[in-house]
Coordinates of N, CA and C in Angstrom, one line a residue:
M1 N -1.7 -20.7 -13.7 CA -1.3 -19.4 -13.9 C -0.2 -19.0 -12.8
D2 N 0.8 -18.3 -13.3 CA 1.9 -18.0 -12.4 C 1.9 -16.5 -12.1
C3 N 1.1 -16.1 -11.1 CA 0.9 -14.6 -10.8 C 1.9 -14.3 -9.6
P4 N 2.8 -13.3 -9.8 CA 3.7 -13.0 -8.7 C 3.0 -12.4 -7.5
L5 N 1.9 -11.8 -7.6 CA 1.2 -11.3 -6.4 C 0.5 -12.4 -5.7
C6 N 0.1 -13.5 -6.4 CA -0.6 -14.6 -5.7 C 0.5 -15.4 -4.9
T7 N 1.7 -15.4 -5.4 CA 2.8 -16.3 -4.8 C 3.8 -15.5 -4.0
A8 N 3.7 -14.2 -4.0 CA 4.8 -13.3 -3.4 C 5.1 -13.8 -2.0
L9 N 4.1 -14.1 -1.1 CA 4.4 -14.4 0.3 C 4.7 -15.9 0.4
S10 N 4.5 -16.7 -0.6 CA 4.8 -18.1 -0.4 C 6.3 -18.5 -0.8
R11 N 6.9 -17.5 -1.4 CA 8.3 -17.7 -1.8 C 9.2 -17.4 -0.7
A12 N 10.1 -18.3 -0.3 CA 11.0 -18.0 0.8 C 12.0 -16.9 0.5
E13 N 12.3 -16.7 -0.7 CA 13.3 -15.6 -1.1 C 12.6 -14.3 -1.2
S14 N 11.3 -14.1 -1.1 CA 10.7 -12.9 -1.3 C 11.1 -11.9 -0.2
P15 N 11.5 -10.7 -0.7 CA 12.0 -9.6 0.3 C 10.8 -8.9 0.8
E16 N 9.6 -9.1 0.3 CA 8.4 -8.4 0.8 C 7.9 -8.9 2.1
V17 N 7.6 -8.0 3.0 CA 7.2 -8.3 4.4 C 5.7 -8.0 4.6
L18 N 5.0 -8.9 5.2 CA 3.6 -8.8 5.5 C 3.4 -7.8 6.6
L19 N 2.6 -6.8 6.4 CA 2.2 -5.8 7.4 C 0.8 -6.0 8.0
H20 N -0.1 -6.4 7.2 CA -1.5 -6.6 7.6 C -2.1 -7.6 6.7
E21 N -3.0 -8.4 7.3 CA -3.7 -9.4 6.4 C -5.0 -9.7 7.1
D22 N -6.1 -9.7 6.2 CA -7.4 -10.1 6.7 C -7.9 -11.2 5.7
E23 N -9.1 -11.5 5.7 CA -9.6 -12.6 4.9 C -9.7 -12.1 3.4
R24 N -9.7 -10.8 3.1 CA -9.8 -10.4 1.8 C -8.6 -9.7 1.1
C25 N -7.7 -9.1 1.9 CA -6.6 -8.5 1.3 C -5.4 -8.5 2.3
R26 N -4.3 -8.0 1.8 CA -3.1 -8.0 2.6 C -2.3 -6.7 2.2
V27 N -1.4 -6.3 3.1 CA -0.5 -5.1 2.9 C 0.9 -5.7 3.0
I28 N 1.7 -5.4 2.0 CA 3.1 -5.8 2.1 C 4.0 -4.6 2.0
R29 N 5.1 -4.7 2.6 CA 6.2 -3.7 2.4 C 7.0 -4.1 1.2
V30 N 7.2 -3.2 0.3 CA 8.0 -3.5 -0.9 C 9.5 -3.1 -0.6
D31 N 10.3 -4.0 -1.0 CA 11.8 -3.8 -0.8 C 12.3 -2.9 -1.9
D32 N 12.3 -1.6 -1.6 CA 12.8 -0.6 -2.6 C 13.6 0.4 -1.8
A33 N 15.0 0.3 -2.0 CA 15.9 1.1 -1.2 C 15.6 2.6 -1.5
A34 N 15.2 3.0 -2.7 CA 15.0 4.4 -3.0 C 13.7 4.9 -2.5
Y35 N 12.8 4.0 -2.1 CA 11.5 4.4 -1.6 C 11.1 3.6 -0.4
P36 N 11.8 3.9 0.7 CA 11.4 3.2 1.9 C 10.0 3.5 2.3
G37 N 9.2 2.6 2.8 CA 7.9 2.9 3.2 C 6.9 2.5 2.1
F38 N 7.4 2.2 0.9 CA 6.6 1.8 -0.3 C 5.8 0.5 0.1
C39 N 4.5 0.6 0.0 CA 3.6 -0.6 0.4 C 2.8 -0.9 -0.8
R40 N 2.3 -2.2 -0.8 CA 1.4 -2.6 -1.8 C 0.2 -3.3 -1.1
V41 N -1.0 -2.9 -1.4 CA -2.2 -3.5 -0.9 C -2.7 -4.4 -2.0
I42 N -2.8 -5.7 -1.6 CA -3.1 -6.7 -2.6 C -4.5 -7.4 -2.3
W43 N -5.4 -7.4 -3.2 CA -6.6 -8.2 -3.0 C -6.2 -9.7 -3.1
N44 N -6.7 -10.5 -2.2 CA -6.3 -11.9 -2.1 C -6.8 -12.7 -3.3
Q45 N -8.0 -12.5 -3.7 CA -8.6 -13.2 -4.8 C -8.0 -12.7 -6.1
H46 N -7.7 -13.5 -7.0 CA -7.1 -13.1 -8.3 C -8.2 -12.5 -9.2
V47 N -8.3 -11.2 -9.1 CA -9.2 -10.5 -10.1 C -8.4 -9.3 -10.6
A48 N -8.8 -8.8 -11.7 CA -8.0 -7.7 -12.4 C -8.5 -6.3 -12.2
E49 N -9.8 -6.1 -12.0 CA -10.4 -4.8 -12.0 C -11.3 -4.6 -10.7
M50 N -11.3 -3.3 -10.3 CA -12.1 -2.9 -9.1 C -13.6 -3.3 -9.3
T51 N -14.1 -3.1 -10.5 CA -15.5 -3.4 -10.8 C -15.8 -4.9 -10.8
E52 N -14.8 -5.7 -10.6 CA -15.1 -7.1 -10.4 C -15.5 -7.4 -9.0
L53 N -15.3 -6.5 -8.1 CA -15.6 -6.6 -6.7 C -17.0 -6.1 -6.4
A54 N -17.7 -6.6 -5.4 CA -19.0 -6.1 -5.0 C -18.7 -4.7 -4.3
P55 N -19.7 -3.8 -4.3 CA -19.4 -2.5 -3.7 C -18.9 -2.6 -2.3
E56 N -19.3 -3.5 -1.4 CA -18.8 -3.6 0.0 C -17.3 -4.0 -0.1
A57 N -17.0 -4.9 -1.0 CA -15.6 -5.3 -1.1 C -14.7 -4.2 -1.5
R58 N -15.2 -3.4 -2.5 CA -14.4 -2.2 -2.9 C -14.2 -1.3 -1.8
R59 N -15.2 -1.0 -1.0 CA -15.1 -0.2 0.2 C -14.0 -0.7 1.1
H60 N -14.1 -2.0 1.4 CA -13.1 -2.6 2.3 C -11.7 -2.4 1.8
L61 N -11.5 -2.7 0.5 CA -10.1 -2.5 -0.1 C -9.6 -1.1 0.0
M62 N -10.5 -0.2 -0.3 CA -10.1 1.2 -0.2 C -9.9 1.7 1.3
D63 N -10.6 1.1 2.2 CA -10.4 1.4 3.6 C -9.0 1.0 4.0
V64 N -8.5 -0.2 3.5 CA -7.2 -0.6 3.8 C -6.1 0.2 3.1
V65 N -6.4 0.6 1.8 CA -5.5 1.6 1.1 C -5.4 2.9 1.9
F66 N -6.5 3.4 2.3 CA -6.5 4.7 3.0 C -5.8 4.6 4.4
A67 N -6.0 3.5 5.1 CA -5.4 3.2 6.4 C -3.9 3.1 6.2
T68 N -3.4 2.5 5.1 CA -2.0 2.4 4.8 C -1.4 3.8 4.6
E69 N -2.1 4.6 3.8 CA -1.7 6.0 3.5 C -1.6 6.8 4.8
Q70 N -2.6 6.7 5.6 CA -2.6 7.4 6.9 C -1.5 7.0 7.8
A71 N -1.2 5.7 7.9 CA -0.1 5.2 8.7 C 1.3 5.8 8.2
L72 N 1.4 5.8 6.9 CA 2.7 6.3 6.3 C 2.8 7.8 6.5
R73 N 1.7 8.5 6.4 CA 1.7 10.0 6.6 C 2.1 10.3 8.1
E74 N 1.5 9.5 9.0 CA 1.8 9.8 10.4 C 3.3 9.4 10.7
L75 N 3.8 8.3 10.2 CA 5.1 7.9 10.6 C 6.2 8.6 9.8
M76 N 6.0 8.9 8.5 CA 7.1 9.4 7.7 C 7.0 10.9 7.4
R77 N 5.9 11.4 7.5 CA 5.6 12.9 7.2 C 6.1 13.2 5.8
P78 N 5.7 12.4 4.8 CA 6.1 12.8 3.4 C 5.5 14.0 2.9
D79 N 6.0 14.6 1.8 CA 5.4 15.7 1.1 C 4.2 15.3 0.4
K80 N 4.1 14.1 0.0 CA 3.0 13.6 -0.8 C 2.9 12.1 -0.7
I81 N 1.7 11.5 -0.9 CA 1.6 10.0 -1.0 C 1.0 9.8 -2.4
N82 N 1.7 8.9 -3.1 CA 1.1 8.5 -4.4 C 0.4 7.2 -4.2
L83 N -0.9 7.2 -4.8 CA -1.7 6.0 -4.8 C -1.9 5.6 -6.3
A84 N -1.6 4.4 -6.6 CA -1.7 3.9 -8.0 C -2.1 2.5 -8.1
S85 N -3.0 2.3 -9.1 CA -3.4 0.9 -9.4 C -3.4 0.8 -10.9
F86 N -2.5 0.0 -11.4 CA -2.4 -0.1 -12.9 C -2.8 -1.5 -13.4
G87 N -2.1 -2.5 -13.0 CA -2.4 -3.8 -13.5 C -2.0 -4.1 -14.9
N88 N -1.2 -3.3 -15.5 CA -0.8 -3.5 -16.9 C 0.2 -4.7 -17.0
M89 N 1.1 -4.7 -16.0 CA 2.2 -5.7 -16.0 C 1.7 -6.9 -15.3
V90 N 1.0 -6.7 -14.2 CA 0.5 -7.8 -13.4 C -1.0 -7.6 -13.2
P91 N -1.8 -8.3 -14.0 CA -3.3 -8.1 -13.9 C -3.9 -8.8 -12.7
H92 N -3.5 -8.4 -11.5 CA -4.0 -8.8 -10.2 C -4.3 -7.6 -9.4
L93 N -5.5 -7.4 -9.0 CA -5.9 -6.1 -8.3 C -5.0 -5.8 -7.1
H94 N -4.3 -4.7 -7.2 CA -3.4 -4.2 -6.1 C -3.3 -2.7 -6.3
W95 N -2.9 -2.1 -5.2 CA -2.7 -0.7 -5.1 C -1.2 -0.4 -4.6
H96 N -0.5 0.5 -5.2 CA 0.8 1.0 -4.7 C 0.5 2.2 -3.8
V97 N 1.1 2.2 -2.6 CA 1.0 3.3 -1.7 C 2.5 3.8 -1.4
I98 N 2.8 4.9 -2.0 CA 4.3 5.3 -2.0 C 4.5 6.7 -1.4
P99 N 5.2 6.7 -0.3 CA 5.5 8.1 0.3 C 6.5 8.8 -0.6
R100 N 6.2 10.0 -0.9 CA 7.1 10.8 -1.8 C 7.6 12.1 -1.0
F101 N 8.8 12.4 -1.4 CA 9.5 13.6 -0.8 C 10.0 14.5 -2.0
R102 N 10.0 15.8 -1.7 CA 10.4 16.7 -2.8 C 11.9 16.4 -3.3
D103 N 12.7 15.8 -2.4 CA 14.1 15.5 -2.7 C 14.3 14.1 -3.1
D104 N 13.2 13.3 -3.4 CA 13.5 11.9 -3.8 C 13.9 11.9 -5.3
R105 N 14.3 10.7 -5.8 CA 14.9 10.6 -7.1 C 14.1 11.1 -8.2
H106 N 12.8 10.9 -8.1 CA 11.9 11.2 -9.2 C 11.0 12.4 -9.1
F107 N 10.8 12.9 -7.9 CA 9.9 14.0 -7.6 C 10.1 15.2 -8.6
P108 N 9.0 15.7 -9.2 CA 7.6 15.4 -9.0 C 7.1 14.3 -10.0
E109 N 8.0 13.7 -10.8 CA 7.6 12.7 -11.7 C 7.2 11.4 -11.0
P110 N 6.6 10.5 -11.7 CA 6.2 9.2 -11.1 C 7.5 8.4 -10.8
T111 N 7.4 7.5 -9.9 CA 8.6 6.7 -9.5 C 9.0 5.8 -10.6
W112 N 8.2 5.5 -11.6 CA 8.5 4.6 -12.7 C 9.2 5.4 -13.8
G113 N 9.3 6.7 -13.7 CA 9.8 7.5 -14.8 C 11.4 7.6 -14.7
A114 N 11.9 8.5 -15.5 CA 13.4 8.7 -15.4 C 13.7 9.5 -14.2
P115 N 14.8 9.1 -13.5 CA 15.2 9.9 -12.3 C 15.5 11.3 -12.6
Q116 N 15.2 12.2 -11.7 CA 15.4 13.6 -11.9 C 16.7 14.1 -11.2
R117 N 17.2 13.3 -10.3 CA 18.4 13.6 -9.5 C 18.9 12.4 -8.7
A118 N 20.0 12.5 -8.0 CA 20.4 11.3 -7.2 C 19.4 11.0 -6.1
G119 N 18.9 12.1 -5.5 CA 17.8 11.9 -4.5 C 18.3 11.6 -3.1
T120 N 17.5 11.9 -2.2 CA 17.7 11.6 -0.8 C 16.9 10.5 -0.4
V121 N 17.4 9.5 0.3 CA 16.6 8.4 0.8 C 16.3 8.7 2.3
H122 N 15.0 8.7 2.6 CA 14.5 9.0 3.9 C 14.4 7.7 4.7
A123 N 14.4 7.9 6.0 CA 14.4 6.8 7.0 C 13.0 6.2 6.9
A124 N 13.0 4.9 6.9 CA 11.7 4.1 6.9 C 11.3 3.8 8.3
P125 N 10.0 3.7 8.6 CA 9.6 3.2 9.9 C 9.9 1.7 10.0
T126 N 10.0 1.3 11.2 CA 10.2 -0.2 11.4 C 9.0 -0.9 10.9
T127 N 9.2 -2.2 10.6 CA 8.0 -3.0 10.2 C 7.0 -3.1 11.3
A128 N 7.4 -3.2 12.5 CA 6.4 -3.3 13.6 C 5.7 -2.0 13.8
A129 N 6.3 -0.9 13.7 CA 5.7 0.4 13.8 C 4.7 0.6 12.7
L130 N 5.1 0.3 11.5 CA 4.2 0.5 10.3 C 2.9 -0.5 10.4
A131 N 3.2 -1.7 10.8 CA 2.1 -2.7 11.0 C 1.1 -2.2 12.1
R132 N 1.6 -1.7 13.2 CA 0.8 -1.2 14.3 C 0.0 0.1 13.8
A133 N 0.6 0.9 13.0 CA 0.0 2.2 12.6 C -1.1 1.8 11.6
I134 N -1.0 0.9 10.7 CA -2.0 0.4 9.8 C -3.2 -0.1 10.6
A135 N -2.9 -1.0 11.6 CA -4.0 -1.6 12.4 C -4.7 -0.5 13.2
T136 N -4.0 0.5 13.7 CA -4.6 1.6 14.4 C -5.5 2.4 13.5
A137 N -5.0 2.7 12.3 CA -5.9 3.5 11.4 C -7.1 2.7 11.0
L138 N -7.0 1.4 10.7 CA -8.2 0.6 10.4 C -9.2 0.6 11.5
T139 N -8.7 0.5 12.7 CA -9.6 0.4 13.9 C -10.3 1.8 14.1
R140 N -9.5 2.9 14.0 CA -10.0 4.2 14.1 C -11.1 4.5 13.0
D141 N -10.8 4.1 11.8 CA -11.8 4.3 10.7 C -13.1 3.5 10.9
A142 N -12.9 2.2 11.4 CA -14.1 1.4 11.6 C -14.9 2.0 12.7
H143 N -14.3 2.5 13.8 CA -15.0 3.1 14.9 C -15.7 4.4 14.4
A144 N -15.1 5.2 13.6 CA -15.7 6.4 13.1 C -16.9 6.1 12.2
R145 N -16.8 5.1 11.4 CA -17.9 4.7 10.5 C -19.1 4.2 11.4
T146 N -18.8 3.4 12.4 CA -19.9 2.9 13.3 C -20.6 4.0 14.0
N147 N -19.8 5.1 14.4 CA -20.5 6.2 15.1 C -21.1 7.2 14.2
T148 N -20.9 7.1 12.9 CA -21.5 8.1 12.0 C -22.6 7.5 11.1
E149 N -22.7 6.2 11.1 CA -23.8 5.6 10.2 C -25.1 5.8 10.8
P150 N -26.2 6.0 10.0 CA -27.5 6.2 10.6 C -28.0 4.8 11.2
S151 N -28.8 4.9 12.2 CA -29.3 3.7 12.9 C -30.5 3.2 12.2

């Protein structure tokens, strides 16, 4: 099977940059000039649906999605964050995390639709800053969970 999400980081020509990786999933920065900050959270194992994961694995994946969202909100201050998981074109479990601004090309429409205007491109955080912010959000969330779970 030739899955682009399974092989994305193994191709030397891939413009996607690794921001976070653990034993179960990874976060990559998507090279999209119109949408700087666009990230993709990819489950490492090739599965197509959330329900193929055990409940704890689903929680872990969503923790990483939410940490990525939080990092982008803190660094870019977008008007909205779009979270999307389709899998129609690439049936490998992944989430799109896309910072949106009222003056971007497609707002309020989806980024995959027809452009509404030329749009303004907003400054993207550096790769190092975004990777650090994701790690910080994951650590903060893990700490909060540990302190609020019943003993």
